[in-house]
PDB file of C-alpha atoms in Angstrom:
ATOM      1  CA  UNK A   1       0.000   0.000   0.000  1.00  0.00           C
ATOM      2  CA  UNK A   2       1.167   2.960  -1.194  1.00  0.00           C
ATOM      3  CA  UNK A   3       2.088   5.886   1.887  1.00  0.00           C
ATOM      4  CA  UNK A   4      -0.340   8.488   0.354  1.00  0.00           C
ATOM      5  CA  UNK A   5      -2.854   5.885   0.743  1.00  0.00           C
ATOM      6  CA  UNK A   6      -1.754   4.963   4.708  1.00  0.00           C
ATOM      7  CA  UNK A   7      -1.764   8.573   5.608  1.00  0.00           C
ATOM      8  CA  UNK A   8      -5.374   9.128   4.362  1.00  0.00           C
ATOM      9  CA  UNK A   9      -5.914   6.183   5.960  1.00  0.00           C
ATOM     10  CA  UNK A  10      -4.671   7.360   9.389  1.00  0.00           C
ATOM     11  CA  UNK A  11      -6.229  10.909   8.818  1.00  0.00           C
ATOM     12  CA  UNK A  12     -10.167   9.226   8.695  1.00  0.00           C
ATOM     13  CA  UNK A  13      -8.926   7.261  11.942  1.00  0.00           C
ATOM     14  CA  UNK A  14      -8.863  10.830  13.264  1.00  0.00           C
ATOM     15  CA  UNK A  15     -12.157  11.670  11.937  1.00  0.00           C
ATOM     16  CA  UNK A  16     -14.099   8.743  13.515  1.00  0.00           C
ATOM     17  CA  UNK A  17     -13.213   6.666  10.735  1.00  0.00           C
ATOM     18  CA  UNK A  18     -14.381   8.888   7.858  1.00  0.00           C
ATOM     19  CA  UNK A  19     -12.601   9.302   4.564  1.00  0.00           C
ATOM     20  CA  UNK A  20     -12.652  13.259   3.568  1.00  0.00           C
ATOM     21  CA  UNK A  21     -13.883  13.792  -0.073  1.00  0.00           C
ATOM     22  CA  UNK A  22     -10.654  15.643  -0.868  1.00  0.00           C
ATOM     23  CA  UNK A  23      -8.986  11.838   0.146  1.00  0.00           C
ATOM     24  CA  UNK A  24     -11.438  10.061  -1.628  1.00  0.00           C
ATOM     25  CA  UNK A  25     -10.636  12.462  -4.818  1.00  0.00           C
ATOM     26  CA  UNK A  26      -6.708  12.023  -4.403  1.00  0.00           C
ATOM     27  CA  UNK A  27      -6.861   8.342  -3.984  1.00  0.00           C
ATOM     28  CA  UNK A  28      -8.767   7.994  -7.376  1.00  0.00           C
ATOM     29  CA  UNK A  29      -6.134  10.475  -9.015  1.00  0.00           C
ATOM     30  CA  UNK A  30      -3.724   8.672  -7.774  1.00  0.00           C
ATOM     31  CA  UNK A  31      -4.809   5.711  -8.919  1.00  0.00           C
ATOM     32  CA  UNK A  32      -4.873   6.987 -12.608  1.00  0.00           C
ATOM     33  CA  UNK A  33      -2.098   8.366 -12.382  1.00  0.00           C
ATOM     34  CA  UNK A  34      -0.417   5.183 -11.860  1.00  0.00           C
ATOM     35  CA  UNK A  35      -1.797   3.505 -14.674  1.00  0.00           C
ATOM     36  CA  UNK A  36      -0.547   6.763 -16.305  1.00  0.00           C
ATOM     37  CA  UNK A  37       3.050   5.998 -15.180  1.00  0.00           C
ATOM     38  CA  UNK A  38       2.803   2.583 -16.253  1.00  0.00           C
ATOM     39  CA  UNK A  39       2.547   3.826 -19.613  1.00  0.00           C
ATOM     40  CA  UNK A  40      -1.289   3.079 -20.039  1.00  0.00           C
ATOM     41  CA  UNK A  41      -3.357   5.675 -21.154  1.00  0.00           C
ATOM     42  CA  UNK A  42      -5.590   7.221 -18.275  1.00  0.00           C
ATOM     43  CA  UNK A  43      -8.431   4.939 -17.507  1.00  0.00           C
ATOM     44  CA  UNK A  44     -12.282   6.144 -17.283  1.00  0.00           C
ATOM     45  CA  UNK A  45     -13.133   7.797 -14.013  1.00  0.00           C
ATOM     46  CA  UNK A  46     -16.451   7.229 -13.534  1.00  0.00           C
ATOM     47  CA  UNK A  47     -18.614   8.969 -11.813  1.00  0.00           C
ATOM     48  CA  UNK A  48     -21.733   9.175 -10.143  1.00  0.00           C
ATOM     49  CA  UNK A  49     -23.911  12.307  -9.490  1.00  0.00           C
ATOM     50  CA  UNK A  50     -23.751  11.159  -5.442  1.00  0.00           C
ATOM     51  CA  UNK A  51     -19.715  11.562  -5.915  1.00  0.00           C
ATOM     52  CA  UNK A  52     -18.674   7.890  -5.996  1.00  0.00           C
ATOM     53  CA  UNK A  53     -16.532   6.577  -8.306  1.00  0.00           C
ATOM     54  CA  UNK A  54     -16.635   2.908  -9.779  1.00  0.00           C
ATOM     55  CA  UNK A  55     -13.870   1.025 -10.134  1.00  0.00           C
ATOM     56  CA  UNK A  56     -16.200  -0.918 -12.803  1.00  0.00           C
ATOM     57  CA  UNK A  57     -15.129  -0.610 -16.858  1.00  0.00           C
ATOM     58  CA  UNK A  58     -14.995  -2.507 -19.995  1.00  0.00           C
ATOM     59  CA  UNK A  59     -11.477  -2.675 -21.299  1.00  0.00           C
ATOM     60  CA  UNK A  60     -11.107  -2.762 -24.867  1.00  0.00           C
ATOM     61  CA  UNK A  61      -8.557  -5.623 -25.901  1.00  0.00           C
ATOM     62  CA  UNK A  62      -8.813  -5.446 -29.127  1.00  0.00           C
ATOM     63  CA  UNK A  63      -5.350  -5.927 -30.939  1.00  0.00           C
ATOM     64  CA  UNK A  64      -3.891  -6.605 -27.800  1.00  0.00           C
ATOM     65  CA  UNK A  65      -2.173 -10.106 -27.183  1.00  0.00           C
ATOM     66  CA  UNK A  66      -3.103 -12.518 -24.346  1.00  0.00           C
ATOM     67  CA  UNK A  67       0.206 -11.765 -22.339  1.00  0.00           C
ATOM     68  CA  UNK A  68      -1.003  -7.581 -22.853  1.00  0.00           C
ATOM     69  CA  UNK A  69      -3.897  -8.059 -21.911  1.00  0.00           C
ATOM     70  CA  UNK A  70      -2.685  -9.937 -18.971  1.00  0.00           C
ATOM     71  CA  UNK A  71      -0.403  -7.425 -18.533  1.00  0.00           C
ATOM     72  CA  UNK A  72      -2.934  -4.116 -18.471  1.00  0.00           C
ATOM     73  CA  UNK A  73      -5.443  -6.300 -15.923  1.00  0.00           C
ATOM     74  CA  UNK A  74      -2.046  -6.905 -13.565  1.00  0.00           C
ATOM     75  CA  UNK A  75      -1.161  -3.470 -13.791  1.00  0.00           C
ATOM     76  CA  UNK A  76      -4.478  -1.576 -13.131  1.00  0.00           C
ATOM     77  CA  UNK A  77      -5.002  -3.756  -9.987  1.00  0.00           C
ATOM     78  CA  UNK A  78      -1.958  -3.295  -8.756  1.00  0.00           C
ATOM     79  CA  UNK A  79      -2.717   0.286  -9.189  1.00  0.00           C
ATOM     80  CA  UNK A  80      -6.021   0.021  -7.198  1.00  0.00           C
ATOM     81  CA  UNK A  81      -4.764  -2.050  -4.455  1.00  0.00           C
ATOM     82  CA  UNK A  82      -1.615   0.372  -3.964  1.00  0.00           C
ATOM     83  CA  UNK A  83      -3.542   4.137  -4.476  1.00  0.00           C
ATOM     84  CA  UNK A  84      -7.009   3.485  -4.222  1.00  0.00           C
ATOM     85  CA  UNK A  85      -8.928   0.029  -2.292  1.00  0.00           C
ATOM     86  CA  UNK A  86      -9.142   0.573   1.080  1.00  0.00           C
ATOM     87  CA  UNK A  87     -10.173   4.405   0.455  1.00  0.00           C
ATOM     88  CA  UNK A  88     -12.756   3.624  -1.457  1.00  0.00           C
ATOM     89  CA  UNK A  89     -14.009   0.874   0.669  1.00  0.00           C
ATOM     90  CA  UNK A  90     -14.203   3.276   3.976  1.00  0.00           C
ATOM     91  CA  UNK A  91     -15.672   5.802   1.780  1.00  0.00           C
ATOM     92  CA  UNK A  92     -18.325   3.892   0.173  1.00  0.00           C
ATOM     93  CA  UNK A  93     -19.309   2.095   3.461  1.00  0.00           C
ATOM     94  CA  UNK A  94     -19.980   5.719   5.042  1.00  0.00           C
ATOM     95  CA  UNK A  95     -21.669   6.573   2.092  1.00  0.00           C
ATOM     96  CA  UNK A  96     -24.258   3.421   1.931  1.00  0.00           C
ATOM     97  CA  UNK A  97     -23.163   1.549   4.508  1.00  0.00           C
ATOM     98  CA  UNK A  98     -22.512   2.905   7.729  1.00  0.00           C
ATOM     99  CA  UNK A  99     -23.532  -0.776   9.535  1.00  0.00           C
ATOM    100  CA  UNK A 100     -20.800  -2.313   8.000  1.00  0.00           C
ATOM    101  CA  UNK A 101     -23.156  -5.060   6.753  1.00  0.00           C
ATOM    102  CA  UNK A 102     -20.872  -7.893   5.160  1.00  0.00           C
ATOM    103  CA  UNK A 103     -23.552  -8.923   3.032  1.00  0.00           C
ATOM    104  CA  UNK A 104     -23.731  -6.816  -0.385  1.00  0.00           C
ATOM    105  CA  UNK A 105     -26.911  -7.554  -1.221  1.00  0.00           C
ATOM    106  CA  UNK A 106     -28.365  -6.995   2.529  1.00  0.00           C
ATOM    107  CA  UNK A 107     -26.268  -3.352   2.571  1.00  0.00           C
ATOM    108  CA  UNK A 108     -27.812  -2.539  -0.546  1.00  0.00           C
ATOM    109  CA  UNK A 109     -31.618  -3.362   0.397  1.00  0.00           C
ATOM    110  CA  UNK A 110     -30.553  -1.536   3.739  1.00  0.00           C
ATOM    111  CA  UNK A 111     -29.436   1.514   2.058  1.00  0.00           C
ATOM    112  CA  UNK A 112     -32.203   1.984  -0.516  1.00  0.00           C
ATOM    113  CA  UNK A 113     -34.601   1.954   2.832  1.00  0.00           C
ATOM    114  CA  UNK A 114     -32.644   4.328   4.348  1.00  0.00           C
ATOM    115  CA  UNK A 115     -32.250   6.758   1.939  1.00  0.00           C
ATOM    116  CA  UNK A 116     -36.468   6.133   0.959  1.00  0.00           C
ATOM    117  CA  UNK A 117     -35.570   5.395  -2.292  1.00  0.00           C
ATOM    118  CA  UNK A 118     -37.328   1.728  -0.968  1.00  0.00           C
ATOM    119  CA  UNK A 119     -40.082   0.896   0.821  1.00  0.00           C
ATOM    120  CA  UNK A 120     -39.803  -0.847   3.881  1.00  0.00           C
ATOM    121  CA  UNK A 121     -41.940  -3.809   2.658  1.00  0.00           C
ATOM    122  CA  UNK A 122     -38.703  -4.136  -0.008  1.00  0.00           C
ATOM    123  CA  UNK A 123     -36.896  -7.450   0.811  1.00  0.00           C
ATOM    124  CA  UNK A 124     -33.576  -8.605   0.603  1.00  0.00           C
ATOM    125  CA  UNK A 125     -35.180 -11.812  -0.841  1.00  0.00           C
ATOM    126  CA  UNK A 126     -36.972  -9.789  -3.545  1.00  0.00           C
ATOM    127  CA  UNK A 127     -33.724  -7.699  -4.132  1.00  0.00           C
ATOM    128  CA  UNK A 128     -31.792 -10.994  -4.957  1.00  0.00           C
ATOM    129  CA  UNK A 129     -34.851 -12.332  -6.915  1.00  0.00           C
ATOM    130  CA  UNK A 130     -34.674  -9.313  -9.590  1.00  0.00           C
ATOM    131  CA  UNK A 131     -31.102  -8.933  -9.736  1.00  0.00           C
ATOM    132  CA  UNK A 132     -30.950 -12.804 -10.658  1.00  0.00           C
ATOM    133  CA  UNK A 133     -33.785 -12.637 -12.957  1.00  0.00           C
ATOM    134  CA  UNK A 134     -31.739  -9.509 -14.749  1.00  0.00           C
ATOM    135  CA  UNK A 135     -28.266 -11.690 -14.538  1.00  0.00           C
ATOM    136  CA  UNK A 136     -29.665 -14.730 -16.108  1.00  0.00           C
ATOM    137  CA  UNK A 137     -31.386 -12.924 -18.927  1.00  0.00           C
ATOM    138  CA  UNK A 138     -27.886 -11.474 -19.639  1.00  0.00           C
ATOM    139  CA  UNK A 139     -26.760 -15.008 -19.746  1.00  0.00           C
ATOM    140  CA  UNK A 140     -28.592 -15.974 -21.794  1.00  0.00           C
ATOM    141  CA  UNK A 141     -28.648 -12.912 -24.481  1.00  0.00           C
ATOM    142  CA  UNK A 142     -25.143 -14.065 -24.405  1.00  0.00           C
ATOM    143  CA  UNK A 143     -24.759 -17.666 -24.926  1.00  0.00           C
ATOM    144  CA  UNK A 144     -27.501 -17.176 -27.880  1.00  0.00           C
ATOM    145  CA  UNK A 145     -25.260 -14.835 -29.299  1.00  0.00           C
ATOM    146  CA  UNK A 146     -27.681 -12.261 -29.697  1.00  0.00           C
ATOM    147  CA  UNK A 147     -26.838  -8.517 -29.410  1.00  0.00           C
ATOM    148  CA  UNK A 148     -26.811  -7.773 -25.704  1.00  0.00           C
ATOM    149  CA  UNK A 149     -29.563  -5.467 -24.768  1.00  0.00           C
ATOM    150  CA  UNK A 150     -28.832  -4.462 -20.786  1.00  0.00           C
ATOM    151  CA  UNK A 151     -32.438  -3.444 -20.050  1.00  0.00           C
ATOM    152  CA  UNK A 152     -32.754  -4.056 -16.191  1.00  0.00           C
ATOM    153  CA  UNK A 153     -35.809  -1.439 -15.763  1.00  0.00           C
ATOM    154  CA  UNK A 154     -37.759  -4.498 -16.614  1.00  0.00           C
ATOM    155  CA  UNK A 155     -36.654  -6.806 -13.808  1.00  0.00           C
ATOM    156  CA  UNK A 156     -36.147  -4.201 -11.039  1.00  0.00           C
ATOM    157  CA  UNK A 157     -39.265  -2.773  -8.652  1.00  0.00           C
ATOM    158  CA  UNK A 158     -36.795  -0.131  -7.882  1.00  0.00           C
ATOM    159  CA  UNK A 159     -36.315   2.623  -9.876  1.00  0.00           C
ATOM    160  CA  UNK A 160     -33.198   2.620 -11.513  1.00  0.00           C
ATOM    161  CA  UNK A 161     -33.389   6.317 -12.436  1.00  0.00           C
ATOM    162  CA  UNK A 162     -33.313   7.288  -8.645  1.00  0.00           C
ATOM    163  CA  UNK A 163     -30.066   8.538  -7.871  1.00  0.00           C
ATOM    164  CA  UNK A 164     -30.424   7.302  -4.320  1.00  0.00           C
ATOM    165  CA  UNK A 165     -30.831   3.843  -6.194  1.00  0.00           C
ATOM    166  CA  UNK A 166     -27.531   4.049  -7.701  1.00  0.00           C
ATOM    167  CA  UNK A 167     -26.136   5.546  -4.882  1.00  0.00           C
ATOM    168  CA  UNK A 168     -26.794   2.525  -2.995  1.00  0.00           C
ATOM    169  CA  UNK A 169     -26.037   0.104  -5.566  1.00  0.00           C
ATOM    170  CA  UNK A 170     -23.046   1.141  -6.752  1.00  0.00           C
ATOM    171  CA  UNK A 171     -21.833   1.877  -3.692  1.00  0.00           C
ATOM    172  CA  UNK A 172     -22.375  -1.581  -2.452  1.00  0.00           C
ATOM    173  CA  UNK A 173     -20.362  -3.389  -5.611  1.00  0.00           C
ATOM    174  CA  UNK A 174     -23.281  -3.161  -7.958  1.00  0.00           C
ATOM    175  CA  UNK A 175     -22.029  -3.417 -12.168  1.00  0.00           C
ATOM    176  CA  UNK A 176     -25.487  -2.480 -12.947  1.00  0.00           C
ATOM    177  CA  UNK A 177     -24.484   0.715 -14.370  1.00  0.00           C
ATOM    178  CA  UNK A 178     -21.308   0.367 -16.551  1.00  0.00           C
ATOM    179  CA  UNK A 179     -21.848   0.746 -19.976  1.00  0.00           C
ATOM    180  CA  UNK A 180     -20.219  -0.433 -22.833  1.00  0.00           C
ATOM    181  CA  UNK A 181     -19.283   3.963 -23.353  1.00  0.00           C
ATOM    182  CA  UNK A 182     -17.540   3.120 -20.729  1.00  0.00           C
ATOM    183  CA  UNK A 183     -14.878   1.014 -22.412  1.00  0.00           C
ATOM    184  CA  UNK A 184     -10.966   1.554 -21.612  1.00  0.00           C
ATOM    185  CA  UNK A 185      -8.871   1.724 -24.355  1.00  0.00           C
ATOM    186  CA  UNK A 186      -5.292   1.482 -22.576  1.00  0.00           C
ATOM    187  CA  UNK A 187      -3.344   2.807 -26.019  1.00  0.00           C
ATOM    188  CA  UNK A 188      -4.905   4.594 -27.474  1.00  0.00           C
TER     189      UNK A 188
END
């Protein structure tokens, strides 16, 4: 782990465990960077309107070899372990997950009550029922080669609109909301 990364880590054990936004914002830069200095060219920085990040995009290995594109995945994790994980982790649980629930699926359900973007009556059961109704029809799109439509508006109860809603998923691990616009080319 990189120092820049220990120190903001030691600076939100000051602050009762909370990551500032300006730490948040560095660890992310610093994380591109990286990949910068690796000779990579700058990888997408998503981001949400609540101010998270995702660590979540396509990358385009097209013309690249098996041992490059071995090579790129190596690098950018190393990248996100050293700059970025555990800063975005302590970040995103204060964000949607104060509880420190373990379970991703449970944090999420949590959150979207939370934040009212839910209704109580909203289980953790149903939660897991849509989002594995939406991952199996992307399973199949795919093994019947068809062009993959990601239309999960149809499967969710939730709106997917809501910005608390992605707030909560994303914050919790969701991949709901990558898009293929999203796509990394690492040269160019």
């Amino acid at each position: 782990m990189a120092q820049t990364q220990v120190d903001m880590l030691r600076r939100a054990l000051e602050h009762d465990g909370v990551v500032s936004a300006a730490d948040y914002e560095q660890a992310w830069s610093n994380y591109r960077q990286c990949v910068v200095d690796k000779g990579y060219n700058a990888p997408p920085a998503v981001r949400y309107g609540n101010g998270l990040y995702s660590p979540v995009f396509t990358t385009d290995t097209n013309g690249l070899t098996q041992e490059q594109d071995l090579k790129v995945s190596e690098d950018t994790s190393t990248c996100f372990m050293e700059y970025t994980i555990s800063v975005d982790e302590m970040y995103r649980y204060a964000t949607a997950n104060p509880d420190m629930l373990t379970d991703p699926d449970e944090a999420t359900v949590d959150c979207l009550q939370r934040s009212k973007a839910a209704p109580t009556s909203y289980t953790v059961a149903q939660y897991r029922k849509e989002k594995a109704a939406y991952d199996q029809d992307l399973s199949q799109q795919y093994e019947s080669g068809t062009d993959v439509t990601k239309d999960p508006d149809k499967f969710y109860t939730i709106s997917l609109d809501d910005p608390a809603v992605v707030t909560c998923m994303v914050a919790n691990g969701s991949t709901l909301f990558s898009t293929p616009e999203q796509s990394w080319k690492p040269f160019g």
